[in-house]
Short mmCIF file of C-alpha atoms in Angstrom, two decimals:
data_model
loop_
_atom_site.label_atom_id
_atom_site.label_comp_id
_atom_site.label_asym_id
_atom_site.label_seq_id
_atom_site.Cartn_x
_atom_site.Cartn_y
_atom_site.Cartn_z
CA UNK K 1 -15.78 -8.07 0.28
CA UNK K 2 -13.20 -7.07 -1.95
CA UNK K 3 -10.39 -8.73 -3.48
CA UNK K 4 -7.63 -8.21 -6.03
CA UNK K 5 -5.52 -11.25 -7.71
CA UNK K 6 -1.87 -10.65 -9.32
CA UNK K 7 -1.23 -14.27 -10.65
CA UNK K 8 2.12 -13.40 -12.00
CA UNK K 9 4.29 -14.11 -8.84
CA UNK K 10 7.29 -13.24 -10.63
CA UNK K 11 8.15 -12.33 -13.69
CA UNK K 12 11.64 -11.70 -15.50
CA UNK K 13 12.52 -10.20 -18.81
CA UNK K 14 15.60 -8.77 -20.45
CA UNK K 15 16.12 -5.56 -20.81
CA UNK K 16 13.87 -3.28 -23.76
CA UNK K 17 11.22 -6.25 -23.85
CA UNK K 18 7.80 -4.73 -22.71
CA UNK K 19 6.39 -6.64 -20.07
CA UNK K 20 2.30 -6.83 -18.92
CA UNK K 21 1.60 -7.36 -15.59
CA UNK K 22 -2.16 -8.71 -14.78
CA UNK K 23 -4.65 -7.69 -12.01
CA UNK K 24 -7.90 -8.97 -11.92
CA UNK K 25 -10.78 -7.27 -9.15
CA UNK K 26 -13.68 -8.26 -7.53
CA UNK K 27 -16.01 -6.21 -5.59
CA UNK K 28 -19.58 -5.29 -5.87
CA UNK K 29 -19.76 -1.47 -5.23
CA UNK K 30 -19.93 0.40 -8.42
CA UNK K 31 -17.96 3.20 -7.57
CA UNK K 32 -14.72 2.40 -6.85
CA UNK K 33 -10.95 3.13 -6.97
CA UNK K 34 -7.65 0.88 -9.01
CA UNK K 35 -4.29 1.42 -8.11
CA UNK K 36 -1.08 0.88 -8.88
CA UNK K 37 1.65 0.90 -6.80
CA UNK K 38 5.77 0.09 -7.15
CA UNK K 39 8.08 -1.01 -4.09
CA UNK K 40 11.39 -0.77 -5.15
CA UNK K 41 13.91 -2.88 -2.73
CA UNK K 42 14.06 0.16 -0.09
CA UNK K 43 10.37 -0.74 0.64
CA UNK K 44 8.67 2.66 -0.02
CA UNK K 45 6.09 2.61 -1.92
CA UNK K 46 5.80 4.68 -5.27
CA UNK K 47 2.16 5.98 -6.41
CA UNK K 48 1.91 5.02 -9.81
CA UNK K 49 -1.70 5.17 -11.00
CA UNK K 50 -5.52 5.64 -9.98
CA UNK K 51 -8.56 4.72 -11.81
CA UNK K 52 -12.17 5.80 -10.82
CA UNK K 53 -14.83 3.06 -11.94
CA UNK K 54 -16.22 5.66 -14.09
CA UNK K 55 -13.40 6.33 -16.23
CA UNK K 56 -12.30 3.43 -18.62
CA UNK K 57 -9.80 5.27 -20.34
CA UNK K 58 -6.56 4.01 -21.43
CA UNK K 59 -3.39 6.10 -20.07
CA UNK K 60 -0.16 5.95 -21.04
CA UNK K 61 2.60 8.02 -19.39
CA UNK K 62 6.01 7.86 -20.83
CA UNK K 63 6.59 3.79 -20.56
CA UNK K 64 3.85 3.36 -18.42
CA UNK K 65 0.36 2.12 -20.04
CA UNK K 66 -2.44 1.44 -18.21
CA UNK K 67 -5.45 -1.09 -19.57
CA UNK K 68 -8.69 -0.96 -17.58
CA UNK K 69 -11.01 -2.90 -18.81
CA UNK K 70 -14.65 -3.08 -16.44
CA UNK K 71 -15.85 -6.23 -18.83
CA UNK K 72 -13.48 -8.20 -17.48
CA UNK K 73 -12.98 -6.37 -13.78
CA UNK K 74 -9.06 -5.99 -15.15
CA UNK K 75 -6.61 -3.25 -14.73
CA UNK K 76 -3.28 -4.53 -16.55
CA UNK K 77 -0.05 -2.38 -16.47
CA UNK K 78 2.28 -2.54 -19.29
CA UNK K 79 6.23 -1.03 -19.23
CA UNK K 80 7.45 -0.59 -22.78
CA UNK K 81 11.35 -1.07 -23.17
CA UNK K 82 11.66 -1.83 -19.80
CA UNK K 83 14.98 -1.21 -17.79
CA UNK K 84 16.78 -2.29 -15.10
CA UNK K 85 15.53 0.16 -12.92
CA UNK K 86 12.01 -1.19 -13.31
CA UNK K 87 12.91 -3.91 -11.08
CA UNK K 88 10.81 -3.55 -8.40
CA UNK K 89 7.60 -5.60 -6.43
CA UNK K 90 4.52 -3.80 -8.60
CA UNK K 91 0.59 -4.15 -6.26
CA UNK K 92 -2.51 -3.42 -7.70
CA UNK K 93 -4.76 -2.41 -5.25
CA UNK K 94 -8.50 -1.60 -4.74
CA UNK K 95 -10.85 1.02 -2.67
CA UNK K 96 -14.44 1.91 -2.40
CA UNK K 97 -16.37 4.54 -0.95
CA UNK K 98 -16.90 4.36 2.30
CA UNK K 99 -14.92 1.94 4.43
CA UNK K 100 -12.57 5.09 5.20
CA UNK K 101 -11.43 4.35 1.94
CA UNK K 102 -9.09 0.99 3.24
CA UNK K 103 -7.00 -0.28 0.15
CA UNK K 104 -7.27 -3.89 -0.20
CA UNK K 105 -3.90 -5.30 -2.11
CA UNK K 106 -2.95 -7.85 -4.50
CA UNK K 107 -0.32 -10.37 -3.68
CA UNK K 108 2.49 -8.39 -5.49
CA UNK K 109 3.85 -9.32 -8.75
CA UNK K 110 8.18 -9.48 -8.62
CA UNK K 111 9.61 -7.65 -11.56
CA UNK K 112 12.61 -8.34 -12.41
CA UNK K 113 14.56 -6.63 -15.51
CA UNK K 114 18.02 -8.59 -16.69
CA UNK K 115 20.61 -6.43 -18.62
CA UNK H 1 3.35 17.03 -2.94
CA UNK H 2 2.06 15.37 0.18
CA UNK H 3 4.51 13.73 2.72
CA UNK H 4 4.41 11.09 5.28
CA UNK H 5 6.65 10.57 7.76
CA UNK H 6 7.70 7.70 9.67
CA UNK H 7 9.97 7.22 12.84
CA UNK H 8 11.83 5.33 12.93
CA UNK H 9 13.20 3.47 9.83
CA UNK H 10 14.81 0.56 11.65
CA UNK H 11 14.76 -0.75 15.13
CA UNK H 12 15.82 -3.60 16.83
CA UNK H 13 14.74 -4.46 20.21
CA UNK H 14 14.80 -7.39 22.57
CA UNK H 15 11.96 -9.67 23.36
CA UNK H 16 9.64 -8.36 25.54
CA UNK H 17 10.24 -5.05 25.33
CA UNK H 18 7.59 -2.25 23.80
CA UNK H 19 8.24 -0.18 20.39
CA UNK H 20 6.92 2.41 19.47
CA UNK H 21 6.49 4.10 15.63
CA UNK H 22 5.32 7.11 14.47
CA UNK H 23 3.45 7.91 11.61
CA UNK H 24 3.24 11.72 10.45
CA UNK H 25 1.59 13.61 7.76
CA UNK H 26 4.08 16.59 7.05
CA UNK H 27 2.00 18.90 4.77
CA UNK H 28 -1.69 17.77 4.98
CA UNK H 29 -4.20 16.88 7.68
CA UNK H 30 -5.23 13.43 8.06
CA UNK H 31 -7.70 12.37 10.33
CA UNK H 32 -7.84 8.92 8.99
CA UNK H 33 -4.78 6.99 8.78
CA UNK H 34 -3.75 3.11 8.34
CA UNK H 35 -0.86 0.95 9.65
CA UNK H 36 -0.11 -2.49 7.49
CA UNK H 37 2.42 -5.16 8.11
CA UNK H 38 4.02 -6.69 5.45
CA UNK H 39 6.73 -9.87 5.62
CA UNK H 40 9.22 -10.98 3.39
CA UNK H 41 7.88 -11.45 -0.23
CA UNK H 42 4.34 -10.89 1.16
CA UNK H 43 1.80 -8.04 0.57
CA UNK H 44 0.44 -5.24 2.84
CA UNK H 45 -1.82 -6.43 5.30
CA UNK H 46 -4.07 -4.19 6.50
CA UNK H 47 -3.77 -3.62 10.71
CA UNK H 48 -5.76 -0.91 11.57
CA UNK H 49 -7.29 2.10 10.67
CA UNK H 50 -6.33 5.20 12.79
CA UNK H 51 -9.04 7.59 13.57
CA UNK H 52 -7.69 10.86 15.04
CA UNK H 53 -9.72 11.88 18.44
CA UNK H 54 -11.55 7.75 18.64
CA UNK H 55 -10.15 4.34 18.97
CA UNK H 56 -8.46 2.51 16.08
CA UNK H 57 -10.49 0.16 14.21
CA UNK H 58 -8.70 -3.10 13.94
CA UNK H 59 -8.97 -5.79 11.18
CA UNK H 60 -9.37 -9.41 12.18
CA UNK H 61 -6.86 -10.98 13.98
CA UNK H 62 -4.83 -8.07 15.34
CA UNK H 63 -4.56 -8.12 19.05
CA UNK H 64 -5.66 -4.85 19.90
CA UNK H 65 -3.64 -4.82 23.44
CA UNK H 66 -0.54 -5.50 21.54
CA UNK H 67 -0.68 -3.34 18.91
CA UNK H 68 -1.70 -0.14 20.60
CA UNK H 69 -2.82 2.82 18.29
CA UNK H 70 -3.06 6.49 19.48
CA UNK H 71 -3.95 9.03 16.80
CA UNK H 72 -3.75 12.10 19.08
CA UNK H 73 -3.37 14.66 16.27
CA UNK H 74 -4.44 15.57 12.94
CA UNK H 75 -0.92 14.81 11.83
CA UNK H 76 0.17 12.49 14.07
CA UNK H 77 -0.38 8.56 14.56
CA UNK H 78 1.51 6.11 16.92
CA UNK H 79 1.92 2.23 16.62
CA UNK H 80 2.96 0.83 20.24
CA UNK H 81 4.19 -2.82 19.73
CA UNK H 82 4.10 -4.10 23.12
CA UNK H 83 5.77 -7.27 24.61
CA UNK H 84 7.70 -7.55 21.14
CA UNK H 85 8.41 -11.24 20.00
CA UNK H 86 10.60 -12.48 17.40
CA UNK H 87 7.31 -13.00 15.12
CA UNK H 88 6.64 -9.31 15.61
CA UNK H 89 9.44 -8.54 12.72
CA UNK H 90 8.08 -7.53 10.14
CA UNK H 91 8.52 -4.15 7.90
CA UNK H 92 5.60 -1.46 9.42
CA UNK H 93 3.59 0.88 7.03
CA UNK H 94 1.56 3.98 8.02
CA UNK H 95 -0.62 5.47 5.47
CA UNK H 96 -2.77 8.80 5.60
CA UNK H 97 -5.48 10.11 3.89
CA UNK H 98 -5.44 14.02 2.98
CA UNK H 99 -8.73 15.78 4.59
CA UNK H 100 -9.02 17.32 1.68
CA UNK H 101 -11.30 14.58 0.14
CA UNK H 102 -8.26 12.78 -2.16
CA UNK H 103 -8.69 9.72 -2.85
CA UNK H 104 -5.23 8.82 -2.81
CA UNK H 105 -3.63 7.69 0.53
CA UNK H 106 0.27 8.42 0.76
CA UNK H 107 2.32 6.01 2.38
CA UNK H 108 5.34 6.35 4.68
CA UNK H 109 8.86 4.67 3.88
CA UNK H 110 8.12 2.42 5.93
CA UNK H 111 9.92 0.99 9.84
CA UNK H 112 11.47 -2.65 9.64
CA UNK H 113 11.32 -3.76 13.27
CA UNK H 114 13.58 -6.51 14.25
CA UNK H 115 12.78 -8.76 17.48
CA UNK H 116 15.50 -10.54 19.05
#
């Protein structure tokens, strides 16, 4: 079975402070897909990221960073100078082959970004 | 980029009666699709998984004769909530996956149902 933790719950931060949010994954396929999602208050959710097993690369996009580490089954997300339009519910979530594919979500980590 | 649909955004409805959602894939084919459920401050739980042309798959716990699922197109999935309760209220997701082979799944905005 597979399983993603977000232990951040919430977190807040002023506005221009970078802020890391933590996902930790457990699964025992070895091909498989991270995401990243953001749900902004109107509930839709906004693609952010994906990461094949096979590809540890750092990205970075604009603010956005992206740390995968397999070592420590961790895909942290990082906003640099963050704003208050970052405020928003961020999941990490998980796939593997097979299965049709069926995400499995962390709990949700509440961003919140004070002016 | 691909779109997903869903119909309607909000609804209220009165206990004991049936809603129904829609779920449609605007630009792409999807034969597989999913419907979570998500309540307040919680994260998606997954329902169902929507299988155009068989029945859904359900996940654990999910009464099968009260959520009905019909997937009767390749662009096209329906959530039935029948004999609604007030613990029925919740905020509905579809999801589909592109034929194609993507990995990604694309989500729809999403229909908060409200029992009274």
């Amino acid at each position: 079975a597979q399983k993603v933790t977000q232990a951040q719950t919430e977190i807040s931060v002023v506005e221009k402070e970078d802020v890391t949010l933590d996902c930790v994954y457990e699964t025992r396929d070895t091909t498989y897909y991270l995401f990243w999602y953001k749900q902004p208050p109107s509930g839709e959710l906004v693609f952010l990221i994906r990461r094949n097993s096979f590809d540890e690369q750092n990205e970075i996009s604009g603010r956005y960073s992206w740390n995968f580490q397999k070592s420590t089954s961790s895909f942290n997300f990082t906003i640099t100078a963050s704003q208050v339009v970052d405020s928003a519910v961020y999941f990490c979530a998980l796939s593997i082959r097979g299965s049709a594919r069926q995400l499995t979500f962390g709990s949700g980590t509440q961003l919140t970004v004070l002016p | 980029g691909a779109v997903v649909s869903q119909h309607p955004s909000r609804v209220i409805c009165k206990s004991g009666t049936s809603v129904k959602i829609e779920c449609r894939s605007l630009d792409f084919q999807a034969t597989t699709m999913f419907w979570y459920r998500q309540f307040p401050k919680q994260s998606l739980m997954l329902m169902a998984t929507s299988n155009e042309g068989s029945k859904a798959t359900y996940e654990q716990g999910v009464e099968k004769d009260k959520f009905l699922i019909n997937h009767a197109s390749l662009t096209l999935s329906t959530l039935t909530v029948t004999s609604a309760h007030p613990e029925d209220s919740s905020f509905y997701i579809c999801s589909a996956r592109d034929d194609r082979g993507r990995v990604e799944q694309y989500f729809g905005p999403g229909t908060r149902l409200t029992v009274t």
